[in-house]
Amino acid sequence: MFYELFLISLGAAILTVKEARELMIGAIVVAFNILMWVNKLIFGEPRATPSKQQKSAKKLDDKRAGKDEKMEDSKKKKAPAIVRRRKAGEEASNKDSTKKNSAPPQAPALPRRKHRSPSRESTKAKPKIIRRRNRSESSESTKTEAAPPAVPTLPPWKHRGTSAHPPNPISTTVDSKEEEKQKEDRARAERRKAKRENAEIEMVACEESYIDSLTILQDVYQIPMERNRKSLGLEEKDLNTIFSSYIPSIIQLHRTLLGDFKSKGRRKCGEVLYKNAPFFKMYTAYLNGYDAALDLISANRKGNRKFAKFLSKQRKGDLKAAHKWKYMDIASYLIMPVQRIPRYELLLKEIIKNTPEGDQELPCLKNALEMVRDAAQHNNQSMRSYQDVQKIVEIQGILHGKLKDEIIQPHRCLVGTFEGTVSTLSEEDAEKISTLNWDTGEEAEKMHAFRRRMRRPSLTK
């Protein structure tokens, strides 16, 4: 009973557990090899069996020997008449020699034969003898020169007197898995290294193209527009709105960044950005005036033909082909400073993601990412507050009376905006509305009755 339970539990463990299954297979292989080794010690090594090639060579030799015997028999049967006559003469001479004592010697009677030249006999007989000798010699040479049968080679652990053991299948599988894992790790490290290098190269290349784009904005659009301001029908404040006064400072900042990238190397991009990230807060003034610049450009394009022709002419440059442009539109250059700081954040994230732990540049990269995020948050928050102030000023311009001068205060901020139509009320109606209690149902009914009497809504969202 216990033996059966032991066998059942052992079989279940082999079927379910992978390690037990591998150990069982290894034990079976080792036991089989031990039995084979004991068998060889007792009965000796097995005799070497000839291979297929050796068997086929032996069959060919047997066939050739049989053919030679048949040819000799046929030649004996087809012997020429000269040989038979010679044999008959020899037999007659033997008989005469026996009769010497009894009778006087007599000349033996030779049989008549046709005269044949000895040259023909020699030419016909000798080649046959030579051919027979060549064939017999060739058959003997093939038999003597035939290679001995090849003994099959045995693994080192199957030879007598050797201490080598058969390979363990479990250890070989573990080694192969470890090698595959090491190859995958090396390939993954190479891919991460390539991605980091591409991000660093892109950061330096984008810095150069960004400086070139801002330079084109100045040379192609700003300077010619200032020179032809009166002919284009623009005022000085319009140019100040379109082109921020911070553009030269931004160009100078990024030229410094590019010089640091090239002098210290792209591997030190984290250190360079960490040092210059506080200066990114100067983008606040540019971002605050970006929407106003786009609104002014779109308004002048629609209402000022000279301005629209000037922009298309500057964009075309010195190209004469139709529907081809040398430069981008002015709006495409104006949006580049808005996208620049978020671009730094994305590239730093990519570099940190593909930098291995323990790298010397990793702490500096993380600090640079925090500084760039702080600068971006500061710019976004200041831009939002500036837009809120502009909205409050716009609302104050719509209102009339006492509220017009009292709505803007230093401690006030914009919470939300609602668009709709507002109807003016008399002082009596305003006093009634102010005395109503909006929590009770009766006051709400009075308000609905008041609205029906006014026949127009007071406020619609």
Coordinates of C-alpha atoms in Angstrom, one line a residue:
M1 CA 0.0 0.0 0.0
F2 CA 2.8 2.5 1.0
Y3 CA 4.8 1.5 -2.1
E4 CA 1.8 2.3 -4.4
L5 CA 1.2 5.6 -2.7
F6 CA 4.9 6.4 -3.1
L7 CA 4.8 5.6 -6.8
I8 CA 1.6 7.7 -7.3
S9 CA 3.1 10.7 -5.5
L10 CA 6.4 10.3 -7.5
G11 CA 4.5 10.2 -10.8
A12 CA 2.4 13.3 -9.9
A13 CA 5.6 15.2 -8.9
I14 CA 7.2 14.3 -12.2
L15 CA 4.2 15.4 -14.2
T16 CA 3.7 18.7 -12.4
V17 CA 7.2 19.9 -11.4
K18 CA 9.6 20.7 -14.2
E19 CA 12.7 20.2 -12.0
A20 CA 11.6 16.7 -10.9
R21 CA 11.0 15.8 -14.5
E22 CA 14.4 16.9 -15.6
L23 CA 16.1 15.1 -12.6
M24 CA 14.2 11.9 -13.5
I25 CA 15.4 12.0 -17.2
G26 CA 19.0 12.7 -16.1
A27 CA 18.8 9.7 -13.6
I28 CA 17.5 7.4 -16.4
V29 CA 20.3 8.5 -18.8
V30 CA 23.0 8.0 -16.2
A31 CA 21.7 4.5 -15.2
F32 CA 21.6 3.5 -18.9
N33 CA 25.2 4.6 -19.4
I34 CA 26.4 2.7 -16.3
L35 CA 24.7 -0.5 -17.5
M36 CA 26.4 -0.2 -20.9
W37 CA 29.7 0.3 -19.2
V38 CA 29.3 -2.8 -17.0
N39 CA 28.2 -4.8 -20.1
K40 CA 31.4 -3.9 -21.9
L41 CA 33.5 -4.8 -18.9
I42 CA 32.0 -8.3 -18.7
F43 CA 31.6 -9.1 -22.4
G44 CA 34.1 -6.9 -24.0
E45 CA 33.7 -4.4 -26.8
P46 CA 31.5 -5.2 -29.7
R47 CA 33.1 -6.3 -33.0
A48 CA 33.3 -3.7 -35.6
T49 CA 30.7 -4.3 -38.3
P50 CA 31.6 -3.4 -41.9
S51 CA 30.0 -0.4 -43.3
K52 CA 27.8 -0.2 -46.4
Q53 CA 30.7 1.0 -48.6
Q54 CA 32.9 -1.9 -47.6
K55 CA 30.1 -4.4 -48.2
S56 CA 29.5 -2.9 -51.7
A57 CA 33.3 -3.1 -52.5
K58 CA 33.4 -6.7 -51.5
K59 CA 30.5 -7.6 -53.7
L60 CA 32.1 -5.9 -56.6
D61 CA 35.3 -7.9 -56.1
D62 CA 33.4 -11.2 -56.0
K63 CA 31.6 -10.3 -59.2
R64 CA 34.9 -9.5 -60.9
A65 CA 36.5 -12.8 -59.7
G66 CA 33.5 -14.8 -61.1
K67 CA 33.7 -13.0 -64.4
D68 CA 37.4 -13.9 -64.7
E69 CA 36.7 -17.6 -64.1
K70 CA 34.0 -17.6 -66.7
M71 CA 36.2 -16.0 -69.2
E72 CA 39.0 -18.5 -68.6
D73 CA 36.5 -21.4 -69.1
S74 CA 35.2 -19.9 -72.3
K75 CA 38.8 -19.4 -73.6
K76 CA 39.7 -23.0 -72.8
K77 CA 36.7 -24.1 -74.9
K78 CA 37.5 -21.8 -77.7
A79 CA 41.2 -22.7 -77.9
P80 CA 42.7 -22.5 -81.4
A81 CA 43.4 -25.6 -83.5
I82 CA 47.2 -25.1 -83.2
V83 CA 47.2 -25.8 -79.5
R84 CA 45.1 -29.0 -80.0
R85 CA 47.5 -30.2 -82.7
R86 CA 50.5 -29.5 -80.5
K87 CA 49.0 -31.6 -77.7
A88 CA 48.3 -34.5 -80.1
G89 CA 51.9 -34.4 -81.3
E90 CA 53.2 -34.5 -77.8
E91 CA 51.1 -37.5 -77.0
A92 CA 52.4 -39.3 -80.2
S93 CA 56.0 -38.6 -79.2
N94 CA 55.4 -40.0 -75.8
K95 CA 54.0 -43.3 -77.3
D96 CA 57.0 -43.6 -79.7
S97 CA 59.4 -43.2 -76.8
T98 CA 57.8 -46.1 -75.1
K99 CA 58.2 -48.3 -78.2
K100 CA 62.0 -47.5 -78.7
N101 CA 63.1 -50.7 -77.2
S102 CA 60.9 -53.0 -79.3
A103 CA 61.1 -51.3 -82.7
P104 CA 63.6 -49.2 -84.5
P105 CA 63.0 -45.5 -84.3
Q106 CA 60.8 -44.0 -86.9
A107 CA 60.0 -40.5 -87.6
P108 CA 56.7 -39.4 -86.3
A109 CA 54.1 -38.4 -88.8
L110 CA 53.2 -34.8 -88.3
P111 CA 49.8 -33.8 -89.2
R112 CA 49.3 -31.5 -92.1
R113 CA 48.6 -27.9 -91.3
K114 CA 48.2 -24.8 -93.2
H115 CA 51.1 -22.5 -93.3
R116 CA 50.6 -19.5 -91.0
S117 CA 53.1 -16.7 -90.4
P118 CA 54.5 -16.6 -86.9
S119 CA 53.8 -12.9 -86.7
R120 CA 50.1 -13.5 -86.8
E121 CA 50.2 -16.1 -84.1
S122 CA 52.3 -13.9 -81.9
T123 CA 50.1 -10.9 -82.4
K124 CA 47.0 -12.9 -81.6
A125 CA 48.3 -15.0 -78.7
K126 CA 50.3 -12.5 -76.8
P127 CA 47.6 -9.8 -76.2
K128 CA 45.3 -12.5 -74.7
I129 CA 48.0 -13.7 -72.3
I130 CA 48.8 -10.1 -71.4
R131 CA 45.2 -9.2 -70.8
R132 CA 44.7 -12.3 -68.7
R133 CA 47.7 -11.4 -66.6
N134 CA 46.6 -7.7 -66.2
R135 CA 43.1 -8.8 -65.0
S136 CA 44.5 -11.3 -62.6
E137 CA 47.0 -8.8 -61.3
S138 CA 44.4 -6.0 -61.0
S139 CA 42.1 -8.3 -59.1
E140 CA 44.9 -9.3 -56.8
S141 CA 46.0 -5.7 -56.3
T142 CA 42.5 -4.6 -55.5
K143 CA 42.2 -7.4 -52.9
T144 CA 45.6 -6.6 -51.4
E145 CA 45.1 -2.8 -51.5
A146 CA 41.6 -2.8 -50.1
A147 CA 41.4 -0.6 -47.0
P148 CA 40.6 -2.3 -43.7
P149 CA 37.1 -1.8 -42.3
A150 CA 36.8 1.5 -40.3
V151 CA 36.3 1.1 -36.6
P152 CA 33.5 3.4 -35.4
T153 CA 34.8 6.0 -32.9
L154 CA 33.3 6.0 -29.5
P155 CA 32.6 8.9 -27.1
P156 CA 35.3 9.5 -24.5
W157 CA 33.2 8.1 -21.6
K158 CA 32.7 4.7 -23.4
H159 CA 36.4 3.8 -23.7
R160 CA 38.0 1.5 -21.2
G161 CA 40.2 3.0 -18.6
T162 CA 38.9 6.6 -19.0
S163 CA 37.6 8.6 -16.2
A164 CA 35.3 10.8 -18.3
H165 CA 31.6 10.8 -17.6
P166 CA 28.6 11.4 -19.9
P167 CA 27.3 15.0 -20.1
N168 CA 24.5 15.9 -17.8
P169 CA 21.4 17.1 -19.8
I170 CA 20.2 19.3 -17.0
S171 CA 23.4 21.3 -16.8
T172 CA 23.6 21.8 -20.5
T173 CA 20.0 23.2 -20.6
V174 CA 20.7 25.6 -17.8
D175 CA 23.9 26.8 -19.5
S176 CA 22.1 27.4 -22.8
K177 CA 19.4 29.4 -21.0
E178 CA 22.0 31.5 -19.2
E179 CA 23.7 32.2 -22.5
E180 CA 20.5 33.3 -24.2
K181 CA 19.7 35.6 -21.3
Q182 CA 23.1 37.2 -21.5
K183 CA 22.7 37.7 -25.3
E184 CA 19.3 39.3 -24.7
D185 CA 20.7 41.6 -22.0
R186 CA 23.6 42.7 -24.2
A187 CA 21.2 43.4 -27.1
R188 CA 18.9 45.4 -24.8
A189 CA 21.8 47.4 -23.5
E190 CA 22.9 48.2 -27.1
R191 CA 19.4 49.4 -28.1
R192 CA 19.2 51.6 -25.0
K193 CA 22.6 53.1 -25.8
A194 CA 21.6 53.8 -29.4
K195 CA 18.4 55.5 -28.3
R196 CA 20.3 57.7 -25.8
E197 CA 22.8 58.7 -28.4
N198 CA 20.1 59.6 -30.8
A199 CA 18.3 61.8 -28.2
E200 CA 21.6 63.6 -27.4
I201 CA 22.3 64.2 -31.1
E202 CA 18.8 65.5 -31.6
M203 CA 19.1 67.9 -28.8
V204 CA 22.2 69.5 -30.3
A205 CA 20.8 69.5 -33.9
C206 CA 17.5 71.0 -32.8
E207 CA 19.4 73.8 -30.9
E208 CA 21.2 74.7 -34.2
S209 CA 18.0 74.7 -36.2
Y210 CA 16.2 76.7 -33.5
I211 CA 18.8 79.5 -33.6
D212 CA 18.7 79.5 -37.4
S213 CA 14.9 79.8 -37.4
L214 CA 14.8 82.8 -35.0
T215 CA 17.5 84.4 -37.1
I216 CA 15.4 83.9 -40.3
L217 CA 12.4 85.5 -38.4
Q218 CA 14.5 88.6 -37.8
D219 CA 16.2 88.8 -41.2
V220 CA 13.3 87.9 -43.4
Y221 CA 10.3 89.3 -41.6
Q222 CA 11.1 91.7 -38.8
I223 CA 13.8 94.0 -40.3
P224 CA 12.1 94.4 -43.7
M225 CA 8.7 95.0 -42.0
E226 CA 10.3 97.8 -39.8
R227 CA 11.9 99.3 -42.9
N228 CA 8.5 99.3 -44.9
R229 CA 6.2 100.0 -41.9
K230 CA 4.6 103.1 -43.4
S231 CA 4.0 101.6 -46.8
L232 CA 2.4 98.6 -45.2
G233 CA 0.0 100.7 -43.1
L234 CA 1.4 99.5 -39.8
E235 CA 2.1 101.4 -36.6
E236 CA 5.0 101.2 -34.2
K237 CA 2.9 99.4 -31.5
D238 CA 1.8 96.8 -34.1
L239 CA 5.4 95.8 -34.7
N240 CA 6.1 95.7 -31.0
T241 CA 3.1 93.4 -30.6
I242 CA 4.1 91.0 -33.5
F243 CA 7.8 90.9 -32.6
S244 CA 8.6 90.6 -28.9
S245 CA 11.5 92.6 -27.6
Y246 CA 12.9 89.4 -26.0
I247 CA 13.7 87.7 -29.3
P248 CA 17.4 88.9 -29.3
S249 CA 17.8 87.8 -25.7
I250 CA 16.4 84.4 -26.5
I251 CA 18.8 84.0 -29.4
Q252 CA 21.8 85.0 -27.3
L253 CA 20.8 82.5 -24.6
H254 CA 20.6 79.6 -27.0
R255 CA 23.8 80.5 -28.7
T256 CA 25.5 80.1 -25.3
L257 CA 23.7 76.8 -24.8
L258 CA 25.0 75.6 -28.2
G259 CA 28.5 76.6 -27.4
D260 CA 28.4 74.7 -24.1
F261 CA 27.0 71.6 -25.8
K262 CA 29.9 71.6 -28.3
S263 CA 32.7 72.4 -25.8
K264 CA 31.6 69.9 -23.1
G265 CA 30.2 67.3 -25.4
R266 CA 26.6 66.0 -25.7
R267 CA 27.1 63.6 -22.8
K268 CA 27.2 66.7 -20.5
C269 CA 23.8 68.0 -21.7
G270 CA 22.3 67.5 -18.2
E271 CA 25.0 69.7 -16.7
V272 CA 24.5 72.4 -19.3
L273 CA 20.7 72.6 -19.0
Y274 CA 20.9 72.5 -15.2
K275 CA 23.1 75.6 -15.3
N276 CA 21.0 77.6 -17.8
A277 CA 17.5 76.4 -17.0
P278 CA 16.7 79.4 -14.6
F279 CA 17.1 81.7 -17.7
F280 CA 14.2 80.0 -19.4
K281 CA 11.8 82.1 -17.3
M282 CA 12.4 85.0 -19.7
Y283 CA 10.1 83.2 -22.1
T284 CA 7.2 84.5 -19.9
A285 CA 7.0 87.9 -21.6
Y286 CA 7.1 86.3 -25.1
L287 CA 4.4 83.8 -24.2
N288 CA 2.1 86.5 -22.9
G289 CA 2.2 88.4 -26.2
Y290 CA 2.0 85.3 -28.5
D291 CA -1.8 85.3 -28.8
A292 CA -2.1 89.0 -29.4
A293 CA 0.6 88.7 -32.2
L294 CA -1.3 86.0 -34.0
D295 CA -4.6 87.9 -33.8
L296 CA -3.0 91.1 -35.2
I297 CA -1.4 89.1 -38.1
S298 CA -4.7 87.4 -39.0
A299 CA -6.6 90.7 -38.9
N300 CA -4.1 92.5 -41.1
R301 CA -4.1 89.6 -43.6
K302 CA -7.8 90.0 -44.0
G303 CA -8.1 93.8 -44.1
N304 CA -4.7 94.9 -45.5
R305 CA -3.8 93.6 -48.9
K306 CA -0.3 95.1 -48.9
F307 CA 0.5 93.3 -45.7
A308 CA -0.7 90.0 -47.1
K309 CA 1.4 90.5 -50.3
F310 CA 4.4 91.4 -48.3
L311 CA 4.2 88.2 -46.2
S312 CA 3.8 86.0 -49.3
K313 CA 6.7 87.8 -51.1
Q314 CA 9.0 87.4 -48.1
R315 CA 8.1 83.8 -47.8
K316 CA 8.9 83.1 -51.4
G317 CA 12.3 84.6 -51.2
D318 CA 14.4 84.6 -54.4
L319 CA 12.5 81.6 -55.9
K320 CA 10.7 82.2 -59.2
A321 CA 8.7 79.0 -59.5
A322 CA 5.0 79.2 -58.7
H323 CA 3.6 77.5 -55.5
K324 CA 7.1 77.0 -54.1
W325 CA 8.3 78.6 -50.9
K326 CA 11.8 79.1 -49.6
Y327 CA 10.8 79.9 -46.0
M328 CA 8.0 79.0 -43.7
D329 CA 5.1 81.2 -42.8
I330 CA 5.6 83.8 -40.1
A331 CA 3.3 82.0 -37.7
S332 CA 5.4 78.9 -37.9
Y333 CA 8.5 80.8 -36.7
L334 CA 6.5 82.6 -34.0
I335 CA 5.3 79.3 -32.4
M336 CA 8.8 77.8 -32.0
P337 CA 9.7 79.6 -28.7
V338 CA 6.4 78.3 -27.3
Q339 CA 7.4 74.7 -28.1
R340 CA 11.1 74.9 -27.1
I341 CA 11.0 74.3 -23.3
P342 CA 8.6 71.3 -23.5
R343 CA 10.9 69.9 -26.2
Y344 CA 13.8 70.0 -23.7
E345 CA 11.6 68.1 -21.2
L346 CA 10.8 65.3 -23.6
L347 CA 14.4 64.8 -24.7
L348 CA 15.6 64.7 -21.1
K349 CA 13.0 62.1 -20.3
E350 CA 14.2 59.9 -23.2
I351 CA 17.8 60.2 -22.2
I352 CA 17.1 59.4 -18.5
K353 CA 14.9 56.4 -19.6
N354 CA 17.8 54.9 -21.6
T355 CA 20.6 55.7 -19.1
P356 CA 21.7 52.7 -16.9
E357 CA 21.7 52.9 -13.2
G358 CA 25.0 53.9 -11.7
D359 CA 25.9 56.2 -14.5
Q360 CA 27.8 59.3 -13.5
E361 CA 25.6 61.6 -15.5
L362 CA 22.2 60.3 -14.2
P363 CA 21.9 62.5 -11.1
C364 CA 22.8 65.6 -13.1
L365 CA 20.2 64.7 -15.7
K366 CA 17.5 64.3 -13.1
N367 CA 18.3 67.6 -11.6
A368 CA 18.2 69.3 -15.0
L369 CA 14.8 67.7 -15.7
E370 CA 13.4 69.2 -12.4
M371 CA 14.8 72.7 -13.3
V372 CA 13.3 72.6 -16.7
R373 CA 9.9 71.5 -15.3
D374 CA 9.9 74.3 -12.8
A375 CA 10.7 76.8 -15.6
A376 CA 7.9 75.4 -17.8
Q377 CA 5.4 75.5 -14.9
H378 CA 6.3 79.1 -14.1
N379 CA 5.8 80.1 -17.7
N380 CA 2.5 78.4 -18.0
Q381 CA 1.2 79.9 -14.7
S382 CA 2.3 83.4 -15.6
M383 CA 0.8 83.0 -19.1
R384 CA -2.5 81.9 -17.5
S385 CA -2.6 84.8 -15.1
Y386 CA -1.8 87.3 -17.9
Q387 CA -4.7 85.9 -19.9
D388 CA -7.0 86.2 -16.9
V389 CA -6.1 89.9 -16.5
Q390 CA -6.7 90.5 -20.2
K391 CA -10.1 88.9 -19.8
I392 CA -11.0 91.1 -16.8
V393 CA -10.0 94.2 -18.7
E394 CA -12.2 93.1 -21.6
I395 CA -15.1 92.6 -19.2
Q396 CA -14.6 96.1 -17.6
G397 CA -14.7 97.7 -21.1
I398 CA -18.2 96.2 -21.6
L399 CA -19.7 97.4 -18.4
H400 CA -21.1 100.9 -17.7
G401 CA -21.7 103.0 -14.6
K402 CA -20.1 102.5 -11.2
L403 CA -19.0 98.9 -11.8
K404 CA -16.7 100.0 -14.7
D405 CA -14.3 101.6 -12.3
E406 CA -14.6 99.2 -9.4
I407 CA -14.3 95.7 -11.0
I408 CA -10.5 95.7 -11.3
Q409 CA -8.8 95.4 -7.9
P410 CA -5.4 94.1 -6.8
H411 CA -6.8 91.3 -4.7
R412 CA -9.3 90.0 -7.3
C413 CA -8.7 87.2 -9.7
L414 CA -10.8 85.6 -12.4
V415 CA -12.6 82.4 -11.3
G416 CA -14.7 81.7 -14.3
T417 CA -16.4 83.2 -17.4
F418 CA -19.9 82.8 -18.7
E419 CA -21.1 84.1 -22.0
G420 CA -24.7 85.3 -22.6
T421 CA -27.0 88.3 -22.8
V422 CA -27.4 90.7 -19.9
S423 CA -30.6 92.9 -19.6
T424 CA -30.5 96.2 -17.7
L425 CA -32.9 96.7 -14.7
S426 CA -34.4 99.6 -13.0
E427 CA -33.5 100.5 -9.4
E428 CA -36.8 99.2 -8.0
D429 CA -36.4 95.8 -9.8
A430 CA -32.8 95.6 -8.6
E431 CA -33.9 96.2 -5.0
K432 CA -36.6 93.5 -5.2
I433 CA -34.1 91.0 -6.5
S434 CA -31.6 91.8 -3.8
T435 CA -34.3 91.3 -1.0
L436 CA -35.4 87.8 -2.4
N437 CA -34.4 84.7 -0.4
W438 CA -33.3 82.2 -3.1
D439 CA -33.4 79.2 -0.7
T440 CA -37.2 79.0 -0.2
G441 CA -39.7 77.8 -2.9
E442 CA -41.9 80.9 -2.6
E443 CA -39.2 83.3 -3.4
A444 CA -38.2 81.2 -6.4
E445 CA -41.8 81.3 -7.7
K446 CA -41.8 85.1 -7.3
M447 CA -38.6 85.2 -9.3
H448 CA -40.2 83.2 -12.1
A449 CA -43.2 85.5 -12.1
F450 CA -40.9 88.5 -12.3
R451 CA -39.0 87.0 -15.3
R452 CA -42.3 86.3 -17.1
R453 CA -43.3 89.9 -16.5
M454 CA -40.0 91.1 -17.9
R455 CA -40.5 88.8 -20.9
R456 CA -36.7 88.4 -21.4
P457 CA -34.1 86.3 -19.5
S458 CA -31.8 88.1 -17.2
L459 CA -28.9 85.8 -17.8
T460 CA -28.3 82.9 -20.2
K461 CA -25.3 80.7 -20.0

